[in-house]
Backbone as a ProteinNet text record, in pm:
[ID]
protein_1_A
[PRIMARY]
XXXXXXXXXXXXXXXXXXXXXXXXXXXXXXXXXXXXXXXXXXXXXXXXXXXXXXXXXXXXXXXXXXXXXXXXXXXXXXXXXXXXXXXXXXXXXXXXXXXXXXXXXXXXXXXXXXXXXXXXXXXXXXXXXXXXXXXXXXXXXXXXXXXXXXXXXXXXXXXXXXXXXXXXXXXXXXXXXXXXXXXXXXXX
[TERTIARY]
-90.6	6.2	139.4	242.9	379.2	459.4	532.9	626.3	763.3	857.3	993.6	1081.6	1171.5	1260.1	1405.3	1479.2	1624.5	1675.6	1785	1827.6	1975.5	2030.8	2167.9	2169.6	2281.1	2297.8	2283.7	2196.5	2176.6	2076.5	2007.8	1910.3	1772.3	1755.1	1626.2	1530.6	1580.4	1495.5	1410.4	1468.3	1391.8	1281.8	1314.5	1215.4	1101.8	1135.9	1033.5	947.1	1009.9	934.2	835.9	882	793.3	677.9	706.8	603.7	499.9	545.6	453.9	367.5	429.8	355.4	248.9	284.1	189.9	73.8	105.9	1.2	-91.9	-35.4	-114.2	-168.1	-137.4	-184.9	-121.8	7.2	79	172.7	208.1	309.3	446.2	536.6	673.7	761.8	825.8	918.9	1060	1125.7	1266.1	1344.5	1473.6	1553.6	1503.1	1473.5	1429.7	1300.2	1202.2	1073.2	1090.2	1170.3	1193.9	1261.3	1359.4	1427	1330.5	1245.3	1147.1	1052.6	1003.9	909.7	977.5	1101.1	1175.3	1202.1	1230.4	1255.3	1130.9	1012.9	886.8	868.5	917.3	905.6	1023.7	1118.3	1236.6	1332.4	1329.9	1413.1	1514	1535.7	1626.8	1771.9	1816	1957.9	2003.9	1922.1	1963.4	1957.2	1895.4	1883.3	1949.2	2022.7	2082.5	2169.4	2256.2	2344.5	2265.2	2157.9	2073.8	2011.5	1956.4	1893.4	1994.4	2119.4	2224.3	2291.5	2236.5	2285.5	2432.7	2468.1	2605.1	2607.4	2691.8	2709.2	2785.4	2743.5	2813.5	2945	3047.6	3176.9	3171.5	3263.1	3260.6	3278.1	3348.9	3365.6	3230.5	3157.1	3024.7	2931.3	2940.1	2858.5	2891	3019.3	3062.2	3011.6	3017.6	2968.7	2818.8	2744.8	2599.4	2564.3	2633.4	2607.3	2641.4	2751	2789.4	2686.5	2608.7	2501.5	2369.1	2376.6	2258.8	2170.6	2210.3	2130	2174.5	2088.4	2128.4	2147.3	2071.1	2087.5	2076.2	2187.6	2183.5	2095.8	2061.2	1977	1828.1	1795.5	1654.8	1571.4	1628.5	1554.3	1521.3	1611.9	1586.1	1482.1	1489.8	1388	1249.8	1242.8	1115.2	1065.2	1155.4	1115.9	1055.9	1116	1060.1	919.2	901.9	767.4	670.2	716	632.2	592.7	687.1	660.8	565.8	567.2	484.2	364.1	345.7	236.4	100.6	16.8	-118.8	-120.2	-11.5	-4.3	26.5	-23.3	16.6	130.5	243.7	362.6	458.7	540.7	658.6	777.2	862.1	977.8	1103.9	1187.5	1310.5	1426.8	1493	1613.7	1591.7	1692.8	1693.9	1658.1	1702	1676.1	1527.4	1444.4	1299.4	1250.8	1319.2	1281.5	1297.6	1404.9	1426.6	1327.6	1300	1206.7	1068	1025.5	891.6	890.7	998.4	1011.1	897.6	846.5	742.7	602.4	586.4	456	385.2	270.4	200.9	148.3	135.9	87.6	200.4	323.4	439.1	486.9	538.5	604.6	746.4	844.5	984.1	1047	1111.8	1165.3	1312.9	1391.4	1530.6	1547.3	1602	1622.9	1771.5	1807.2	1947.1	1956.6	2075.2	2101.4	2251.5	2290.3	2433.7	2500.5	2628.7	2703.1	2696.2	2708.1	2704	2571.1	2463.7	2330.9	2320.6	2371.5	2364.6	2451.2	2565.7	2652.2	2578.9	2514.1	2438	2325.4	2256.8	2142.1	2185.9	2300	2349.5	2405.1	2472.2	2521	2613.1	2708.1	2808.1	2946.3	3042.9	3180.1	3233.8	3202.8	3257.1	3154.4	3064.6	2955.4	3005.3	3105.6	3155	3206.4	3280.2	3332.2	3217.4	3121.8	3006.3	2927	2900.8	2826	2897.3	3027.4	3105	3096.7	3117.3	3115.9	2977.6	2873.4	2737.7	2695.4	2721.7	2683.9	2758.9	2887.4	2965	2910	2876.3	2820.4	2686.7	2600.4	2469.3	2485.2	2575.6	2597.8	2649.3	2744	2799.9	2693.8	2616.6	2510.6	2407.2	2364.6	2264.7	2318.7	2442	2504.3	2514	2551.8	2562.4	2427	2323.1	2189.7	2116.6	2139.3	2058	2137.8	2269.3	2351.2	2339.1	2271.9	2248.9	2314.8	2340	2398	2289.7	2318.9	2224.8	2169.5	2253.7	2210.8	2157.4	2139.9	2088.8	1938.8	1901.9	1762.6	1668	1720.2	1635.4	1563	1611.8	1546.3	1442.8	1421.3	1322.3	1219.3	1098.3	995.4	1012.4	1066.3	1078.2	1210.8	1282.1	1407.7	1396.7	1423.1	1402.5	1530.2	1566.3	1677	1621.8	1640.9	1585.8	1662.9	1772.4	1845.4	1772	1676.3	1599.6	1463.8	1427.5	1294.9	1306.8	1207.9	1205.6	1132.9	1131.6	1075	928.9	852.3	709.3	685.1	762.8	747.1	786.4	889.8	929.7	819.2	759.1	647	530.3	501.3	394.9	421.8	546.7	582.3	558.5	594.2	574.8	425.7	348.2	202.9	140.2	181.1	128.2	163.6	285.3	326.1	238.8	217.4	134.4	-6.5	-63.3	-198.5	-204.2	-106.5	-102.6	-82.9	3.2	28.3	-99.4	-172	-296.3	-401.9	-410.6	-505.2	-463.5	-333.8	-282.9	-307.5	-295.8	-318.2	-464.8	-554.3	-697.7	-734	-657.5	-685.5	-624.4	-536.5	-471.3	-563.5
-868.9	-764.3	-829.9	-781.5	-824.9	-700.8	-709.1	-603.8	-669.7	-616.5	-670.3	-572.2	-626.5	-541.2	-582	-491.1	-502.1	-410.3	-448.3	-369.1	-380.5	-269.2	-271.4	-341.7	-403.3	-468.4	-364.2	-391.5	-301.6	-190.8	-193.9	-88.2	-118.1	-233.4	-267.7	-334.7	-381.9	-438.8	-556.1	-647.9	-764.1	-722.8	-633.4	-586.3	-511.7	-429.6	-355.2	-453	-553.4	-655.6	-727.5	-764.8	-831.5	-740.4	-614.7	-516.6	-502.8	-492	-481	-605.9	-722.1	-847.9	-857.3	-820.7	-826.5	-729.6	-606	-503.5	-528.8	-579.5	-596.6	-738.3	-826.5	-964.2	-1040.8	-1015.9	-1080.2	-1186.7	-1281.7	-1379.7	-1315.3	-1350.5	-1301.8	-1412	-1382.4	-1476	-1422.2	-1468.6	-1438.6	-1563.8	-1563	-1678.2	-1808.2	-1804.5	-1925.2	-1981.1	-1894.7	-1938.8	-1989.2	-1919.8	-1963.5	-2100.4	-2120.5	-2249.9	-2360.9	-2333.2	-2432.8	-2472.4	-2373	-2398.6	-2472.8	-2435.6	-2504	-2649.1	-2672.1	-2808.1	-2895	-2838.7	-2912.6	-2956.8	-2874.6	-2906.1	-2989.7	-3018.1	-3093.9	-3011.9	-2879.5	-2792.5	-2710.6	-2750.2	-2673	-2689.5	-2812	-2836.2	-2762	-2763.1	-2697.6	-2544.8	-2490.9	-2345.7	-2293.5	-2378.8	-2343.4	-2218.1	-2211.6	-2095.3	-1968.3	-1981.6	-1865.2	-1813.4	-1902.3	-1859.8	-1798.7	-1841	-1786.4	-1664.9	-1619.8	-1503.6	-1516.2	-1632.7	-1655.4	-1655.4	-1572.8	-1572.1	-1698.4	-1760.6	-1878	-1829.3	-1913.6	-1866	-1837.1	-1755.4	-1707	-1818.6	-1925.4	-2036.5	-2103.3	-2132.9	-2193.8	-2100.9	-1971.9	-1874.1	-1876.4	-1878.2	-1881.7	-2007.1	-2120.4	-2245.8	-2237	-2186	-2174.4	-2082.9	-1969.6	-1875.7	-1939.2	-2017.5	-2080.9	-2183.8	-2236.1	-2329.7	-2257.7	-2126.6	-2050.4	-2002.6	-2026.2	-1978.5	-1836.6	-1736.7	-1598.3	-1560.4	-1619.1	-1594.9	-1727.6	-1780.9	-1910.7	-1911	-1793.7	-1786.9	-1782.3	-1785.5	-1777	-1888.2	-2006.8	-2116.4	-2081.7	-2017.1	-1973.3	-1861.6	-1771.9	-1666.7	-1729.9	-1830	-1899.6	-1967.4	-2022.1	-2085.5	-1982.7	-1865.5	-1759.6	-1725.1	-1711	-1682.8	-1795.7	-1919.4	-2035.2	-2037.4	-2010.4	-2014.6	-1904.4	-1792.5	-1678.8	-1656.6	-1744.8	-1732.5	-1730.3	-1640.3	-1627	-1596.6	-1540	-1505.4	-1357.1	-1300.6	-1166.1	-1181.1	-1118.1	-1145.6	-1028.5	-1030.6	-945.7	-1039.2	-1006.3	-1090.2	-1010.9	-1069.7	-1004.7	-1055.1	-963.8	-997	-1091.7	-1170.2	-1270.1	-1211.7	-1089.3	-1021.1	-1010.9	-1014.8	-1015.3	-889.2	-777.9	-656	-672.9	-739.1	-765.5	-869.8	-969.7	-1075.7	-1018.8	-923.9	-866.1	-725.3	-687	-551.3	-512.9	-607	-575.2	-613.4	-649.7	-688.4	-563.9	-527.3	-406.3	-416.3	-536.4	-555.6	-549.5	-537.9	-539.2	-398.1	-382.4	-259.2	-298.1	-237.3	-269.4	-159.1	-199.3	-104.3	-133.7	-28.6	-40.7	39.6	-23.8	40.3	59.4	179.4	212.1	306.4	321.9	416.6	442.9	552.6	579	474.6	459.5	351.8	359.2	478.4	491.2	442.8	476.5	432	280.2	222.1	76.5	5.2	63.7	5.3	6.3	117.7	125.6	23.2	9.1	-82.1	-227.1	-262.4	-399.9	-421.8	-320	-323.6	-442	-463	-567.3	-504.4	-568	-516	-508	-606.9	-613.2	-568.7	-479.3	-438	-375	-289.5	-222.4	-324.1	-423.9	-527.5	-611.5	-647.9	-726.7	-652.4	-525.1	-443.8	-441.4	-419.2	-414.7	-548.3	-657.4	-790.2	-825.4	-803.8	-839.5	-753.5	-623	-535.3	-570.3	-601.6	-640.8	-771.2	-864.9	-992.6	-970.6	-888.5	-862.3	-789.9	-694.3	-620.7	-714.2	-799.1	-894.4	-993.5	-1045.1	-1140.6	-1076.3	-955.4	-886.2	-858.7	-814	-786	-914.3	-1024	-1152.4	-1196.6	-1183	-1232.9	-1142.7	-1011.7	-918.9	-835.6	-828.2	-742.1	-595.5	-565.8	-427.4	-401.6	-273.4	-232.5	-238.1	-305.6	-330.3	-202.5	-102.1	20	127.1	95.1	191.4	211.4	327.8	356.6	348.1	356.4	350.3	217.1	111.5	-17.5	-46.2	49.1	34.9	145.8	117.3	220.6	318.2	267.9	348.8	318.3	422.5	407.5	491.5	429.5	497.6	494	609.3	618.5	586	462	418	472.9	539.7	604.7	725.8	774	892.8	857.6	728.9	684.9	563.7	542.5	416	313.2	189	78	104.6	147.5	171.6	283.2	391.1	501.6	460.6	379.3	330.5	242.8	156.3	73.5	161.8	266.3	361.9	424.6	463.1	527.9	433.3	307.8	209.6	188	174.6	156	278.2	398.5	520.5	527.2	485.9	483.4	386.6	267.3	167.1	220.4	281	336.5	446.8	536.6	645	589.3	488.2	425.2	361.5	293.5	228.2	329.5	440.7	545.8	604.9	630.1	684.9	593.7	461.3	366.7	362.3	388.9	389.1	508.6	617.1	738.2	736	638.9	633.2	578.4
305.2	331.4	367.2	304.6	333.5	370.9	481.7	521.2	528.2	452	456.2	532.4	612.2	691.4	668.2	605.4	597.4	706.9	772.6	886.5	913.4	959.6	1007.1	1142.6	1173.3	1302.6	1414	1509.4	1622	1597.3	1482.8	1453	1511.1	1573.9	1633.2	1537	1425	1321	1365.4	1440.2	1484.1	1581.2	1673.7	1770.7	1701.3	1603.3	1528.9	1449	1389.3	1317	1407.6	1527.8	1624.3	1664.3	1686.1	1722.9	1610.4	1487.7	1373.5	1360.6	1369.1	1357.1	1465.1	1585.4	1697.3	1677.5	1645.8	1631.1	1513.1	1403.6	1281.2	1264.1	1356.7	1347.8	1232.4	1207.3	1098.2	1153.6	1069.1	1108.2	1094.3	1185.3	1179.3	1122.3	1010.5	948.1	965.8	1070.1	1089.1	1049.4	1069.9	1028.2	1090.6	1218.5	1288.8	1228.3	1205.8	1150.6	1006.9	927.2	789.6	786	874	879.1	922.8	1020.5	1066.5	953	881	771.9	656.6	625.2	519	557.7	684.6	732.8	713.8	742.2	724.5	579.3	486.7	343.9	292.5	379	337.6	252.7	267.8	184.8	265.7	390.6	475	432.3	413.9	383.4	259.4	154.3	29.8	37.3	143.7	159.1	286.5	354.6	484.4	475	375.2	362.1	333.4	258.4	230.8	359.9	441.4	566.1	662.5	653.8	739.5	675.4	563.5	489.3	452.9	400.6	354.3	202.7	148.2	2.8	-36.6	-144.6	-196.3	-255.1	-250.1	-300.3	-450.5	-496.1	-634.4	-737.2	-703.8	-796.9	-822.6	-715.7	-733	-809.1	-780.6	-851.6	-1000.8	-1034.2	-1175	-1245.3	-1176.9	-1234.3	-1259.9	-1162.4	-1177.4	-1294.5	-1305.7	-1414.9	-1548.8	-1554.5	-1680.4	-1726.1	-1634.2	-1670	-1695.8	-1708.3	-1748.9	-1635.7	-1513	-1401.4	-1370.9	-1398.6	-1383	-1236.1	-1146.7	-1004.5	-931.9	-883.8	-817.4	-692.7	-641.9	-523.1	-558.2	-685.7	-725.9	-663.6	-646.6	-582.5	-437.5	-369.5	-231.9	-229.9	-327.9	-339.1	-358.2	-445.7	-469.5	-341.9	-263.3	-137.8	-42.1	-32.4	52.9	6.2	-125.6	-178.4	-144	-156.8	-125.9	22.5	110	253.6	299.1	229	270	177.6	83.4	-13.4	57.3	15.1	68.6	218.8	269.3	410.5	424.8	530.9	568.4	667.4	637.7	717.9	721.9	826.9	836.4	814.9	719	687.8	720.3	804.8	847.3	760.7	691.4	616	500.3	468.1	362	226.4	199.7	71.6	40.4	142.4	119.6	49.2	70.5	-1.3	-151.2	-193.2	-335.8	-386.8	-304.3	-343.8	-370.1	-287.5	-299.3	-359.5	-425.2	-479.5	-573.8	-650	-748.6	-704.1	-578.9	-526.7	-472.7	-531.5	-487.1	-343.4	-291.8	-154.9	-52.2	-98.8	-9.5	21.2	141.4	183.1	223.3	159	185.4	269.5	378.3	475.9	501.4	515.9	558.2	686.6	790.1	919.6	943.4	984.4	1008.5	1127.5	1178.8	1287.2	1288.9	1353.9	1360	1448.9	1429.8	1494.8	1647.8	1705.4	1851.2	1908.2	1841.4	1884.8	1878.3	1770.7	1754.9	1858.2	1890.4	1993.8	2128.1	2162.3	2288.3	2290.6	2179.6	2173.2	2192.3	2137.5	2152.1	2292.6	2346.1	2484.5	2512.5	2425.9	2445	2435.2	2498.1	2495.1	2353.4	2273	2137.9	2033.4	2071.3	1983.1	1852.9	1860.2	1738.4	1637.5	1686.1	1596.9	1540.7	1625	1582	1475.2	1497.8	1401.3	1267.4	1269.4	1145.3	1071.7	1143.9	1081.1	1025.6	1103.4	1059.6	941	948.8	837.8	710.3	720.9	602.5	543.5	629.8	584.6	513.7	573.1	512.5	378.9	372.6	247.5	138.5	174	78.4	30.7	123.2	90.2	-2.3	31.3	-49.9	-191.1	-198.9	-329	-410.9	-346.5	-414.7	-468.5	-385.9	-424.6	-522.3	-512.8	-591.6	-691.1	-672.5	-756.9	-719.1	-608.5	-565.9	-431.5	-406.1	-278.3	-169.9	-60.9	47.5	109	131.3	198.6	103	-23.6	-120.7	-97.5	-48.5	-13.8	-133.8	-255.7	-374.6	-390.2	-326.6	-342.5	-234	-145.2	-38.7	-49.9	-9	-10.1	105.9	215.6	336	404.5	442.8	516	642.8	757.7	885.9	968.3	1024.2	1117.9	1256.4	1300	1428	1547.7	1522.4	1630.6	1683.6	1608.1	1646.3	1707	1704.5	1749.6	1840.4	1924.7	1996.5	1909.7	1953.5	1876	1840.3	1937.5	1916.4	1814.2	1823.2	1728.2	1586.4	1574.8	1442.5	1383.5	1465.7	1418.9	1377	1456.2	1420	1283.6	1261.2	1135.1	1016.6	1032.3	924.6	900.6	1005.9	992.5	925.5	966.4	904.4	756.2	722.7	582.2	502.4	556.4	486.6	466.9	569.2	557.4	451.9	452.8	353.8	213.4	201.4	71.1	17.3	103.7	61.8	18.8	88.8	50	-83.9	-100.8	-226.4	-343.9	-325.1	-434.6	-475.8	-381.8	-414.6	-501	-487.7	-564.7	-704	-729.9	-861.3	-966.3
[MASK]
++++++++++++++++++++++++++++++++++++++++++++++++++++++++++++++++++++++++++++++++++++++++++++++++++++++++++++++++++++++++++++++++++++++++++++++++++++++++++++++++++++++++++++++++++++++++++++

């Protein structure tokens, strides 16, 4: 089982991911864990910008495309697959929803909330600015890596407004969705 979580800044995505991993006995692959695992394989340096969700500049992208590489991030996508291969995991960010979009064992989730709720959840003086910067960075990175709009609900199986739920209830909703999905697939 793979659960991917894309999330707006301040939507509680990391906390919900930790809750899901704990309850379901899954490994949690966040940026820190992915970087640790890549380092063990000697592949951290070549994927550092990917793990930090930085889009490569357009000149490098153009060069890569001119050499026939349709997505210069495909090597990083393959690394994510390699690191999580044969594992049950919750993967936070890193375009994991796109990476596992065609995997029948994967559940792709997008977490969002209204700005006021996210500002309260972060509880920092500069929360509004941080939210804007992080969300813009994530949207740009996702668009660069996948060619798709990050907040487009059509690319996720489940989209949840976490401003209306606490962390535990959001985790319950995801677990209930997975259970219902699994029952539905057995009837097909």
